XYZ file of C-alpha atoms in Angstrom:
776
model
C -18.215 22.915 7.748
C -17.815 20.816 10.895
C -14.362 21.364 12.404
C -12.858 18.680 14.600
C -10.750 19.728 17.589
C -7.015 19.378 16.954
C -5.328 16.118 17.998
C -3.253 16.036 21.180
C 0.218 17.623 20.850
C 1.768 14.237 21.477
C 0.053 12.852 18.355
C 0.694 15.903 16.159
C 3.096 16.377 13.246
C 6.170 18.460 14.118
C 8.233 20.489 11.658
C 12.001 20.187 12.166
C 15.200 21.821 10.924
C 17.850 19.104 10.622
C 21.400 19.705 9.357
C 20.864 18.010 5.990
C 23.693 17.062 3.647
C 26.364 18.199 6.042
C 25.262 21.797 5.519
C 25.389 21.539 1.727
C 21.686 22.190 1.213
C 20.835 25.842 0.701
C 17.105 26.481 0.672
C 15.333 23.810 -1.324
C 17.895 23.370 -4.093
C 19.509 20.061 -4.960
C 23.267 20.388 -4.486
C 24.572 16.852 -3.957
C 23.594 13.228 -3.558
C 22.595 12.205 -0.044
C 21.474 15.775 0.602
C 18.232 14.800 2.388
C 19.958 13.128 5.349
C 22.432 14.124 8.009
C 25.982 13.054 7.263
C 27.358 10.237 9.413
C 31.135 9.743 9.526
C 32.547 6.203 9.408
C 36.002 4.665 9.508
C 36.125 2.061 6.726
C 38.560 -0.851 6.619
C 38.589 -3.032 3.501
C 40.473 -6.293 4.067
C 41.268 -7.509 0.541
C 43.743 -10.417 0.723
C 47.015 -11.719 2.169
C 50.042 -13.489 0.703
C 53.050 -15.503 1.852
C 51.526 -16.283 5.257
C 53.665 -18.664 7.341
C 52.385 -22.151 8.195
C 51.586 -22.524 11.883
C 50.154 -26.061 11.920
C 52.103 -29.303 12.121
C 51.284 -29.835 8.449
C 52.926 -26.507 7.541
C 49.636 -24.866 6.439
C 47.411 -22.299 8.158
C 43.708 -21.434 8.460
C 43.898 -17.618 8.339
C 41.414 -14.977 9.301
C 41.699 -11.254 10.118
C 40.623 -9.371 13.238
C 39.917 -5.642 12.937
C 39.996 -4.030 16.371
C 39.205 -0.453 17.393
C 38.875 0.066 21.148
C 36.215 -2.373 22.404
C 34.877 -3.117 18.900
C 36.142 -6.246 17.182
C 35.249 -7.500 13.708
C 36.363 -10.775 12.130
C 36.592 -12.007 8.553
C 35.639 -15.538 7.561
C 38.226 -18.334 7.994
C 39.980 -20.008 5.023
C 41.150 -23.523 5.654
C 44.716 -24.459 4.642
C 45.371 -21.398 2.517
C 48.425 -19.139 2.710
C 47.155 -16.682 0.061
C 43.519 -16.041 1.141
C 41.185 -13.444 -0.437
C 38.487 -11.986 1.833
C 37.418 -8.669 0.262
C 35.355 -7.722 3.335
C 34.594 -4.214 4.596
C 34.316 -3.093 8.231
C 32.687 0.210 9.235
C 33.179 1.916 12.611
C 30.921 4.830 13.501
C 32.957 7.970 14.257
C 30.519 8.869 17.060
C 31.585 5.730 18.946
C 35.348 5.705 18.340
C 36.997 4.715 21.620
C 40.671 4.628 20.606
C 43.236 6.548 18.570
C 44.814 3.438 17.003
C 43.315 0.872 14.610
C 44.747 -2.639 14.941
C 44.448 -5.203 12.121
C 45.658 -8.691 13.130
C 46.068 -11.862 11.054
C 45.508 -15.077 13.027
C 45.546 -18.816 12.379
C 42.391 -20.647 13.486
C 43.224 -23.514 15.851
C 41.239 -25.948 17.976
C 42.623 -24.852 21.352
C 43.971 -21.336 20.865
C 44.301 -19.281 17.696
C 47.928 -18.561 16.700
C 49.133 -14.999 16.090
C 50.638 -14.450 12.599
C 51.133 -10.678 12.390
C 49.480 -7.296 12.642
C 49.347 -3.748 11.224
C 48.686 -0.515 13.181
C 47.098 2.708 11.877
C 47.018 6.096 13.616
C 43.482 7.513 13.222
C 44.852 11.029 12.749
C 46.722 9.886 9.615
C 43.776 8.196 7.870
C 42.692 9.941 4.606
C 39.154 11.171 3.941
C 37.120 10.164 0.923
C 33.882 11.802 -0.260
C 31.911 10.361 -3.222
C 31.984 10.867 -6.185
C 35.754 10.540 -5.588
C 37.099 7.216 -6.876
C 37.436 4.431 -4.281
C 40.703 4.388 -2.367
C 43.161 1.906 -3.881
C 44.187 -0.829 -1.392
C 47.903 -1.226 -0.555
C 50.161 -4.032 0.622
C 51.299 -3.749 4.252
C 54.101 -5.842 5.764
C 52.962 -7.699 8.886
C 54.709 -7.048 12.206
C 55.152 -9.408 15.146
C 54.310 -8.562 18.773
C 57.669 -6.810 19.263
C 57.158 -4.547 16.240
C 59.641 -6.417 14.033
C 58.842 -7.424 10.470
C 57.082 -10.799 10.277
C 56.527 -13.098 7.344
C 53.523 -12.298 5.154
C 51.760 -9.255 3.723
C 48.197 -7.955 3.988
C 46.385 -5.841 1.376
C 44.214 -3.166 3.020
C 42.410 0.100 2.303
C 41.576 2.367 5.249
C 39.680 5.646 4.885
C 37.208 8.005 6.566
C 33.902 8.331 4.692
C 30.146 8.768 5.083
C 27.068 6.604 4.611
C 27.086 7.698 0.934
C 30.075 5.409 0.371
C 29.524 2.440 -1.979
C 30.968 0.119 0.670
C 28.379 1.122 3.277
C 25.474 -1.294 2.490
C 27.605 -4.469 2.542
C 29.928 -3.471 5.393
C 30.097 -5.083 8.842
C 29.052 -2.351 11.306
C 30.544 -1.862 14.748
C 27.115 -1.125 16.244
C 25.987 -4.600 15.110
C 28.880 -6.443 16.725
C 26.513 -8.553 18.866
C 24.895 -10.096 15.763
C 26.105 -13.625 15.135
C 26.200 -15.838 12.068
C 25.896 -15.129 8.363
C 22.070 -15.318 8.533
C 21.953 -12.768 11.326
C 24.261 -10.359 9.459
C 22.187 -10.709 6.284
C 19.016 -9.865 8.272
C 20.320 -6.479 9.433
C 21.619 -5.095 6.133
C 19.858 -2.492 4.007
C 18.341 -3.796 0.801
C 16.302 -2.733 -2.230
C 13.603 -5.161 -3.425
C 11.424 -5.244 -6.521
C 7.874 -6.605 -6.453
C 7.340 -9.435 -8.926
C 5.711 -8.431 -12.206
C 2.045 -9.427 -11.852
C -0.353 -10.342 -14.659
C -4.045 -11.113 -14.766
C -4.541 -14.505 -16.421
C -7.890 -14.860 -18.195
C -9.060 -18.419 -18.883
C -12.142 -18.526 -21.115
C -13.495 -22.088 -20.888
C -15.629 -22.609 -24.008
C -16.532 -26.296 -24.358
C -15.365 -29.890 -24.088
C -15.852 -32.790 -26.463
C -15.941 -36.582 -26.342
C -15.848 -36.947 -22.556
C -15.813 -40.450 -21.145
C -17.901 -40.516 -17.934
C -17.575 -43.526 -15.637
C -21.317 -44.125 -15.499
C -22.706 -44.340 -19.039
C -26.299 -44.687 -17.807
C -26.707 -41.062 -16.586
C -26.241 -37.575 -17.950
C -22.975 -36.202 -16.518
C -23.022 -32.932 -14.518
C -19.742 -31.523 -15.781
C -17.731 -28.529 -14.567
C -14.112 -27.386 -14.986
C -11.771 -26.801 -12.053
C -8.698 -24.600 -12.704
C -5.719 -24.401 -10.332
C -2.749 -22.016 -10.448
C -0.471 -22.338 -7.428
C -2.690 -21.781 -4.380
C -5.534 -20.291 -6.462
C -8.428 -22.562 -7.367
C -11.549 -21.598 -9.343
C -14.313 -23.576 -11.003
C -16.997 -23.006 -13.588
C -20.682 -23.658 -13.063
C -22.104 -27.046 -14.013
C -22.767 -27.092 -17.766
C -26.434 -26.691 -18.729
C -25.801 -28.796 -21.847
C -25.771 -32.183 -20.154
C -23.974 -34.850 -22.125
C -20.493 -35.763 -23.296
C -20.076 -32.426 -25.171
C -20.737 -29.768 -22.478
C -20.490 -25.979 -23.039
C -19.706 -23.178 -20.583
C -18.241 -20.057 -22.258
C -17.201 -18.771 -18.827
C -14.221 -16.593 -17.778
C -11.947 -17.454 -14.851
C -9.431 -14.846 -13.654
C -6.127 -15.543 -11.882
C -3.051 -13.596 -10.792
C 0.271 -14.852 -12.196
C 3.763 -13.568 -11.367
C 6.913 -13.586 -13.474
C 8.957 -15.723 -13.620
C 6.135 -18.210 -14.185
C 7.001 -21.145 -11.953
C 3.805 -23.195 -11.904
C 1.626 -24.369 -14.793
C -2.111 -23.819 -15.039
C -3.786 -27.170 -14.289
C -7.324 -27.760 -15.553
C -9.462 -30.741 -14.699
C -12.859 -31.601 -16.156
C -14.950 -33.198 -13.414
C -18.316 -34.912 -13.171
C -20.468 -34.432 -10.057
C -21.578 -38.013 -9.468
C -22.885 -37.348 -5.915
C -23.366 -34.255 -3.682
C -19.860 -34.572 -2.188
C -18.190 -36.704 -4.804
C -16.596 -35.558 -8.063
C -15.072 -37.845 -10.688
C -12.137 -36.485 -12.727
C -12.780 -37.090 -16.445
C -9.503 -35.577 -17.657
C -6.723 -33.100 -16.877
C -4.268 -30.912 -18.724
C -1.328 -28.748 -17.639
C -0.541 -25.513 -19.523
C 2.830 -23.725 -18.967
C 2.235 -19.968 -18.809
C 5.482 -19.150 -20.663
C 3.749 -20.007 -23.959
C 0.432 -18.261 -23.295
C -0.520 -15.307 -25.539
C -0.213 -11.783 -24.121
C -2.489 -8.953 -25.160
C -2.554 -5.208 -24.503
C -6.228 -4.584 -25.337
C -9.422 -6.600 -25.622
C -8.888 -7.949 -29.123
C -9.799 -11.652 -29.061
C -6.924 -14.121 -29.029
C -7.060 -17.406 -30.912
C -8.788 -20.252 -29.099
C -7.110 -23.665 -28.854
C -8.090 -27.283 -28.268
C -6.212 -29.125 -25.512
C -6.118 -32.878 -25.038
C -7.353 -34.146 -21.687
C -5.336 -36.895 -19.984
C -6.322 -39.056 -17.040
C -3.096 -37.972 -15.282
C -1.050 -34.805 -15.748
C 2.382 -35.576 -17.214
C 5.145 -34.586 -14.802
C 8.393 -33.214 -16.273
C 10.785 -36.011 -17.080
C 8.087 -38.637 -17.622
C 7.529 -40.012 -21.083
C 4.126 -39.327 -22.502
C 2.189 -42.413 -23.474
C 0.792 -42.356 -26.973
C -2.988 -42.375 -27.008
C -5.055 -42.906 -30.127
C -8.111 -41.177 -28.659
C -8.596 -38.514 -25.982
C -11.215 -36.093 -24.784
C -10.572 -32.458 -25.615
C -11.307 -29.068 -24.113
C -11.673 -25.824 -26.064
C -10.285 -22.697 -24.347
C -9.049 -19.170 -24.952
C -6.197 -18.313 -22.554
C -4.295 -15.024 -22.394
C -2.252 -12.835 -20.047
C -3.875 -9.398 -19.753
C -1.278 -6.618 -20.096
C -3.759 -3.736 -20.259
C -4.892 -3.957 -16.611
C -3.114 -2.830 -13.467
C -2.934 -5.712 -11.001
C -4.154 -4.240 -7.716
C -2.031 -5.586 -4.861
C -2.646 -2.784 -2.345
C -5.635 -0.886 -1.011
C -7.151 1.365 -3.690
C -7.054 4.344 -1.302
C -3.286 4.045 -0.768
C -2.125 2.946 -4.249
C 1.484 3.759 -5.051
C 1.375 2.529 -8.649
C -1.422 2.663 -11.203
C 0.381 1.632 -14.398
C -0.711 -1.304 -16.575
C 1.290 -4.534 -16.481
C 2.618 -4.249 -20.050
C 5.634 -1.946 -20.181
C 4.728 -0.848 -23.728
C 1.719 1.017 -22.295
C 3.668 2.998 -19.680
C 3.757 6.766 -19.995
C 6.980 8.666 -19.333
C 7.746 9.630 -15.736
C 6.663 13.068 -14.497
C 9.198 13.492 -11.700
C 11.312 12.033 -8.933
C 10.464 11.318 -5.295
C 13.353 11.438 -2.829
C 13.013 10.172 0.728
C 15.534 10.671 3.508
C 14.960 8.356 6.484
C 16.838 10.247 9.191
C 16.095 8.792 12.615
C 13.490 7.807 15.175
C 12.947 9.124 18.687
C 11.363 7.671 21.804
C 10.701 4.158 20.495
C 9.022 1.777 22.916
C 10.817 -1.405 24.082
C 9.524 -4.222 21.848
C 11.170 -7.238 23.499
C 13.097 -8.227 26.620
C 16.750 -9.210 26.560
C 18.860 -9.928 29.653
C 16.073 -8.600 31.875
C 15.707 -5.218 30.136
C 13.620 -3.852 27.290
C 15.250 -3.439 23.906
C 14.365 -2.526 20.319
C 16.237 -3.375 17.091
C 14.497 -1.083 14.607
C 14.542 -0.919 10.836
C 12.387 0.918 8.274
C 10.651 -0.301 5.140
C 9.413 2.112 2.453
C 7.177 1.082 -0.435
C 6.371 3.056 -3.569
C 5.489 1.491 -6.912
C 7.281 -1.784 -7.529
C 10.294 -0.746 -5.444
C 10.569 -1.641 -1.760
C 13.504 -0.454 0.362
C 14.673 -1.683 3.732
C 17.133 0.238 5.906
C 19.775 -1.462 8.001
C 18.758 -2.565 11.505
C 20.082 -0.389 14.349
C 20.794 -2.704 17.274
C 19.479 -2.006 20.780
C 18.501 1.653 20.403
C 15.350 3.621 21.236
C 16.682 6.541 19.135
C 18.120 4.855 16.028
C 19.830 6.962 13.350
C 19.581 5.539 9.830
C 20.287 8.576 7.609
C 19.636 6.622 4.430
C 18.301 8.183 1.244
C 16.267 6.539 -1.535
C 14.826 7.658 -4.865
C 11.798 6.620 -6.925
C 10.518 7.578 -10.357
C 7.016 9.062 -10.226
C 4.459 8.346 -12.952
C 1.344 9.703 -11.250
C 1.101 12.415 -8.554
C -2.095 10.942 -7.052
C -0.202 8.111 -5.374
C 0.939 7.346 -1.829
C 4.300 6.330 -0.360
C 4.161 4.183 2.774
C 6.962 4.070 5.367
C 6.800 1.465 8.147
C 9.007 0.914 11.203
C 9.563 -2.619 12.509
C 11.443 -4.417 15.272
C 13.837 -7.120 14.017
C 13.436 -10.524 15.734
C 15.899 -12.333 13.439
C 19.304 -11.034 14.542
C 20.828 -14.444 15.150
C 19.268 -16.398 12.268
C 18.954 -20.166 12.506
C 16.009 -22.229 13.724
C 15.670 -20.198 16.921
C 14.360 -17.201 14.982
C 12.498 -19.213 12.340
C 9.091 -18.956 14.030
C 9.520 -15.378 15.292
C 7.720 -12.467 13.644
C 9.006 -8.922 13.255
C 6.869 -6.557 15.363
C 5.227 -3.495 13.824
C 6.107 -0.182 15.491
C 4.054 2.085 13.224
C 3.730 3.526 9.749
C 3.362 6.805 7.874
C 1.608 7.513 4.582
C 2.385 10.556 2.415
C 0.261 11.403 -0.636
C 2.428 12.984 -3.309
C -0.336 15.264 -4.621
C -0.362 17.064 -1.237
C 3.319 18.056 -1.615
C 4.587 21.223 -3.260
C 7.183 20.492 -5.944
C 10.894 21.103 -5.251
C 10.307 21.765 -1.568
C 12.091 19.772 1.140
C 9.643 18.679 3.856
C 11.353 17.806 7.138
C 8.921 16.579 9.768
C 8.771 14.277 12.739
C 5.795 11.925 12.305
C 4.146 10.193 15.279
C 4.137 6.394 14.994
C 0.607 5.483 16.051
C -0.561 1.887 16.387
C -4.026 0.744 17.346
C -4.037 -2.056 19.928
C -6.959 -3.885 21.483
C -6.574 -1.630 24.550
C -6.543 1.636 22.574
C -4.298 3.812 20.411
C -0.687 4.038 21.466
C 2.191 6.243 20.368
C 5.217 4.010 19.739
C 7.638 6.859 19.039
C 8.368 9.333 16.244
C 10.109 8.958 12.891
C 12.014 11.818 11.319
C 11.720 12.038 7.520
C 12.849 14.402 4.778
C 10.780 14.267 1.570
C 11.138 16.059 -1.743
C 9.011 15.673 -4.874
C 10.779 17.078 -7.922
C 8.695 17.600 -11.058
C 10.428 17.199 -14.435
C 7.534 18.603 -16.458
C 4.788 20.693 -14.872
C 2.704 20.483 -18.054
C 2.800 16.670 -18.078
C 1.859 16.558 -14.391
C -1.105 18.911 -14.885
C -2.171 16.810 -17.874
C -2.219 13.700 -15.634
C -5.189 15.173 -13.729
C -7.347 14.751 -16.855
C -6.492 11.034 -17.231
C -8.439 8.192 -15.588
C -6.766 6.809 -12.466
C -6.515 3.228 -13.738
C -5.597 1.958 -17.232
C -8.403 2.172 -19.798
C -9.116 -1.587 -19.739
C -10.553 -1.196 -16.210
C -13.277 1.027 -17.704
C -13.805 -0.518 -21.168
C -14.039 -4.094 -19.833
C -14.336 -3.767 -16.041
C -13.885 -6.602 -13.585
C -16.569 -7.139 -10.931
C -16.055 -5.943 -7.346
C -15.954 -9.518 -6.032
C -13.390 -10.456 -8.712
C -11.185 -7.482 -7.780
C -11.347 -8.346 -4.062
C -10.406 -11.965 -4.706
C -7.624 -11.020 -7.156
C -6.223 -8.397 -4.756
C -6.013 -11.028 -2.022
C -4.198 -13.426 -4.366
C -1.817 -10.662 -5.515
C -0.834 -9.726 -1.948
C -0.216 -13.400 -1.145
C 2.064 -13.759 -4.182
C 3.990 -10.539 -3.395
C 4.516 -11.522 0.259
C 5.624 -15.036 -0.739
C 8.132 -13.794 -3.357
C 9.597 -11.046 -1.135
C 9.821 -13.574 1.707
C 12.156 -15.655 -0.448
C 14.634 -12.776 -0.973
C 17.851 -12.497 1.035
C 17.416 -10.964 3.549
C 13.702 -11.795 3.408
C 11.030 -9.136 3.619
C 8.749 -11.184 5.810
C 5.060 -11.860 5.317
C 3.922 -9.878 8.376
C 5.898 -6.843 7.155
C 4.515 -6.990 3.596
C 0.920 -7.483 4.773
C 1.160 -4.558 7.207
C 2.561 -2.302 4.462
C -0.148 -3.381 1.993
C -2.974 -2.942 4.563
C -4.176 -6.518 4.288
C -7.318 -6.985 6.415
C -8.348 -3.317 6.345
C -11.648 -4.340 4.672
C -12.795 -6.374 7.708
C -15.739 -5.141 9.786
C -14.883 -2.567 12.427
C -17.370 -0.614 14.541
C -14.721 2.099 15.025
C -14.101 2.474 11.283
C -17.841 2.506 10.564
C -18.347 5.366 13.037
C -15.382 7.235 11.551
C -16.794 6.881 8.017
C -20.255 8.029 9.179
C -18.806 11.197 10.713
C -16.694 11.741 7.580
C -19.916 11.744 5.548
C -21.513 14.150 8.022
C -18.461 16.399 7.758
C -18.756 16.402 3.964
C -22.493 17.166 4.186
C -21.778 19.794 6.838
C -21.304 22.456 4.155
C -24.671 21.694 2.545
C -26.353 21.613 5.958
C -24.815 25.009 6.824
C -26.070 26.475 3.501
C -29.527 25.025 4.233
C -29.608 26.625 7.696
C -28.435 29.963 6.259
C -31.161 29.852 3.572
C -33.759 29.006 6.221
C -32.686 32.117 8.169
C -33.001 34.163 4.962
C -36.529 32.805 4.357
C -37.518 33.551 7.964
C -36.115 37.108 7.791
C -33.775 36.616 10.763
C -31.588 39.376 9.297
C -33.894 41.651 7.198
C -31.012 43.517 5.494
C -29.460 40.276 4.224
C -32.860 39.001 3.052
C -33.511 42.242 1.130
C -30.063 41.961 -0.538
C -30.828 38.354 -1.498
C -34.134 39.552 -3.016
C -32.247 42.130 -5.112
C -29.668 39.528 -6.225
C -32.469 37.103 -7.065
C -34.291 39.693 -9.209
C -31.052 40.500 -11.092
C -30.368 36.827 -11.805
C -33.945 36.213 -12.991
C -33.894 39.239 -15.294
C -30.379 38.394 -16.558
C -30.158 34.584 -16.390
C -26.952 34.590 -18.410
C -25.211 35.883 -15.245
C -26.087 32.799 -13.149
C -23.211 30.488 -14.130
C -20.538 33.247 -14.276
C -21.642 34.377 -10.788
C -21.357 30.846 -9.375
C -17.885 30.252 -10.839
C -16.647 33.705 -9.805
C -17.864 33.006 -6.273
C -16.015 29.658 -6.205
C -12.871 31.369 -7.555
C -12.980 34.011 -4.819
C -13.473 31.349 -2.124
C -10.447 29.428 -3.464
C -8.260 32.556 -3.505
C -9.428 33.479 0.007
C -8.574 30.016 1.395
C -5.099 30.108 -0.231
C -3.861 32.078 2.788
C -4.675 29.116 5.048
C -3.516 26.355 2.729
C -1.908 23.351 4.512
C 1.860 23.720 4.865
C 2.463 20.209 6.174
C 1.808 16.764 4.700
C -1.242 14.971 6.114
C -0.640 12.370 8.822
C -2.518 9.806 10.910
C -5.377 11.530 12.770
C -6.613 9.743 15.884
C -9.740 11.916 16.152
C -10.746 11.338 12.537
C -10.162 7.590 12.984
C -12.134 7.524 16.270
C -9.162 5.636 17.683
C -9.066 7.657 20.909
C -12.785 7.326 21.735
C -13.571 3.694 20.909
C -14.947 1.326 23.519
C -12.484 -1.454 24.500
C -14.958 -4.125 23.396
C -15.234 -2.537 19.934
C -11.438 -2.638 19.590
C -11.337 -6.220 20.830
C -13.882 -7.103 18.130
C -11.758 -5.342 15.505
C -8.693 -7.400 16.467
C -10.630 -10.673 16.601
C -9.598 -13.366 14.126
C -11.763 -14.505 11.217
C -13.553 -16.777 11.953
C -13.930 -15.593 15.539
C -11.941 -17.028 18.445
C -13.920 -15.320 21.223
C -16.238 -17.101 23.760
C -19.842 -17.742 22.699
C -21.384 -15.246 25.180
C -19.151 -12.419 23.822
C -20.025 -13.370 20.234
C -23.756 -13.417 21.154
C -23.526 -9.946 22.702
C -21.735 -8.590 19.599
C -24.230 -10.256 17.302
C -27.144 -8.652 19.182
C -25.409 -5.260 18.995
C -24.890 -5.690 15.274
C -28.553 -6.662 14.879
C -29.688 -3.472 16.612
C -27.429 -1.326 14.375
C -28.578 -3.212 11.284
C -32.184 -2.669 12.410
C -31.708 1.114 12.431
C -30.005 0.986 9.016
C -32.859 -1.208 7.752
C -35.400 1.404 8.903
C -33.543 4.240 7.132
C -33.255 2.210 3.909
C -36.970 1.364 4.164
C -37.879 5.063 4.564
C -35.804 5.937 1.485
C -37.576 3.188 -0.489
C -40.954 4.521 0.712
C -40.233 8.042 -0.587
C -39.138 6.633 -3.951
C -42.287 4.485 -4.243
C -44.470 7.504 -3.448
C -42.866 9.325 -6.378
C -43.617 6.342 -8.624
C -47.234 6.193 -7.421
C -47.913 9.747 -8.652
C -48.623 8.320 -12.113
C -49.275 4.648 -11.342
C -53.014 5.015 -10.476
C -52.415 2.953 -7.320
C -54.443 5.725 -5.602
C -56.846 6.773 -8.407
C -57.952 10.007 -6.710
C -54.366 11.161 -6.005
C -53.217 10.360 -9.541
C -56.276 12.131 -11.029
C -55.520 15.253 -8.960
C -51.850 15.175 -10.033
C -52.689 14.666 -13.729
C -55.167 17.591 -13.678
C -52.557 19.745 -11.889
C -49.957 18.867 -14.567
C -52.360 19.891 -17.358
C -53.189 23.236 -15.695
C -49.470 23.875 -14.964
C -48.561 23.142 -18.601
C -51.160 25.670 -19.897
C -50.176 28.358 -17.348
C -46.457 27.953 -17.961
C -47.024 28.025 -21.723
C -48.794 31.420 -21.670
C -46.749 32.968 -18.838
C -43.123 34.110 -19.406
C -40.667 31.956 -17.490
C -39.114 34.958 -15.726
C -42.494 35.887 -14.221
C -42.966 32.321 -12.949
C -39.464 32.275 -11.471
C -40.001 35.655 -9.746
C -43.350 34.582 -8.266
C -41.897 31.264 -7.067
C -38.869 32.997 -5.536
C -40.972 35.631 -3.746
C -43.257 32.878 -2.432
C -40.302 30.905 -1.009
C -38.733 34.065 0.492
C -42.049 35.453 1.870
C -42.145 37.073 5.289
C -42.925 34.879 8.371
C -46.172 36.845 8.784
C -47.459 35.062 5.640
C -46.257 31.610 6.732
C -48.103 28.853 8.601
C -46.540 26.397 11.008
C -48.507 23.573 9.415
C -46.886 21.607 6.525
C -47.466 22.917 3.007
C -50.138 21.532 0.659
C -47.660 19.740 -1.729
C -45.961 18.060 1.255
C -49.317 16.942 2.681
C -50.305 15.550 -0.722
C -46.972 13.692 -1.113
C -47.152 12.121 2.369
C -50.631 10.751 1.624
C -49.467 8.850 -1.462
C -49.344 5.044 -1.127
C -46.126 3.024 -0.953
C -45.500 -0.725 -1.121
C -45.067 -1.037 2.646
C -48.603 -2.538 2.780
C -47.371 -5.480 0.686
C -44.414 -6.257 2.966
C -44.603 -9.373 5.135
């Protein structure tokens, strides 16, 4: 096999030994929740409500809010207008690593135009604050009497709960964090919080357009050229023009769409007549809500229906006009539950289950991911004259997406968040991406900004040993137009726990995709188009969540655009093929050395083995399988102990020409100057020319094989036919073992009995005619 040199140390995977679970993890055993991350201590303050607050305004009312202050960190609740008994129920979290004081101060103030009025406050000594560790019940809040500036009792009471906890606390995801104190506005705060998202449930919608009847074309003096256009959201497809020209056209053609629950838009069909090359006349329309469409789990035919065609689609709320006569269209429409809607690259699929839940198999295990921290991140934007990065992570597996909280202004952010997924197939991939948040302050200012990609990691579950905790630091590698660049490292802890080893082993005998993909397959072009539509729908739906998972993030995680032409990727795939064929090439070279007696002892041993196998042919298959078994056992000593990771050498990312990378990052259609495009086109032509020559040579060899019996060359075919007759007679009267021995000894003959000229069969084959003479 061809072995590539190892990648640079800077780009390599590094095994680590973090202090997981606060020291509660012994070996690889599960001992507690949140055991795949390092514990982070937080001071939590839950401000519940206040009562009997004094009126500070002229009107005798107050607009209260609460300030929670610890050293230089200050958090504020929202303001209630004219309310003396407000309820906030907000949580504030202060990282223990950044505590700058020994006293916590909670102050109630009255919002005023000029200067906010002081109402009262409560002090807490940090040494007296209780600790709480889940699964303990939440700490019950208590009423505290407010004090004035002199320490005397003031009017009003405040209900609070104050405790020391970890990131495993239920209050953690929704809490205001001291390290995000610079974030302003409700939109900004929402954009930095951790969140779990679910992809919308996707269906394939099959529209079988059968026929139409009683159409009313505008021009009665010509045969209409009728086709059907179908629109679902942003997807638009059309049938071919009916061959049965007239007012009763037929098509019997399938159109495939992607639909997402909840179904928001109807399927709109319009029957159109091509009256001129660029002019179509609408003969009728109908709108079909998808909520009432039949669903099927297999390929049993659903009932077809006739739909009335209207000149205008009826909008909700409008009254439908009664019509005595209308054109009709005959269709069979159904939602396909037996397929898996592909919304990600086939090579990195994280879910392979069919749409219909009734067809799901039981889960085979659990995947746990601990996102610990990142190191050495690059500055992604400039703020106040210096580089800064506000990083967050997104992980995607199956239908579940997770987003960590954003760590503000840090090149070494610590998330220490843990997430869990059910696993239904071990041959799936989890993707973890790191991004820079450009939406800290919300509002219109950030509306046009895009979150920057820092890098991503893929981990295939089938490469992991079960019940083992993998703790590694993965390099975050991103390919730019000026070359590959390391953007930092992300520290992950991963564990794949198998619930049933037998079920998991049984999964290896099942087809990857649901059976409908094999019994009634979709075409490659259909799958490509449907995958594009599915990714658009997923990115649009997740972009409407709060906080949104933005389009650029979703598309980067789903590898949108990875199918575009790339010289670098083409080279990488060529060398991957050569690496795969390297084993066969090495065996061929070894056999050539045997035939040429480079090592006489080995050649003699091969002769003995060959004689044994010819005399006892029943030993051939057992010998092959025993040999493969021994190779597998031998290689077990050097089995990989780390998950696979991005390889710059394999990807040819570190040796690509800058112009090739610039071409890879070009838009589609191109945005480069005409002279650059001309140069790239000429380069592509030269490459295509070489490929064309190779394909032509392969076709020539195949045509020569066909011409053996085609009598295209009568003398050659006559010779071959006579040879076949003689060979049939000889092989009939001669035992097969004798023939095999003679053939083997001839192939393994000593170099003294060999000629440097090509053999007679090869000379004969090369003289056979091919169809190259007929090519223009």
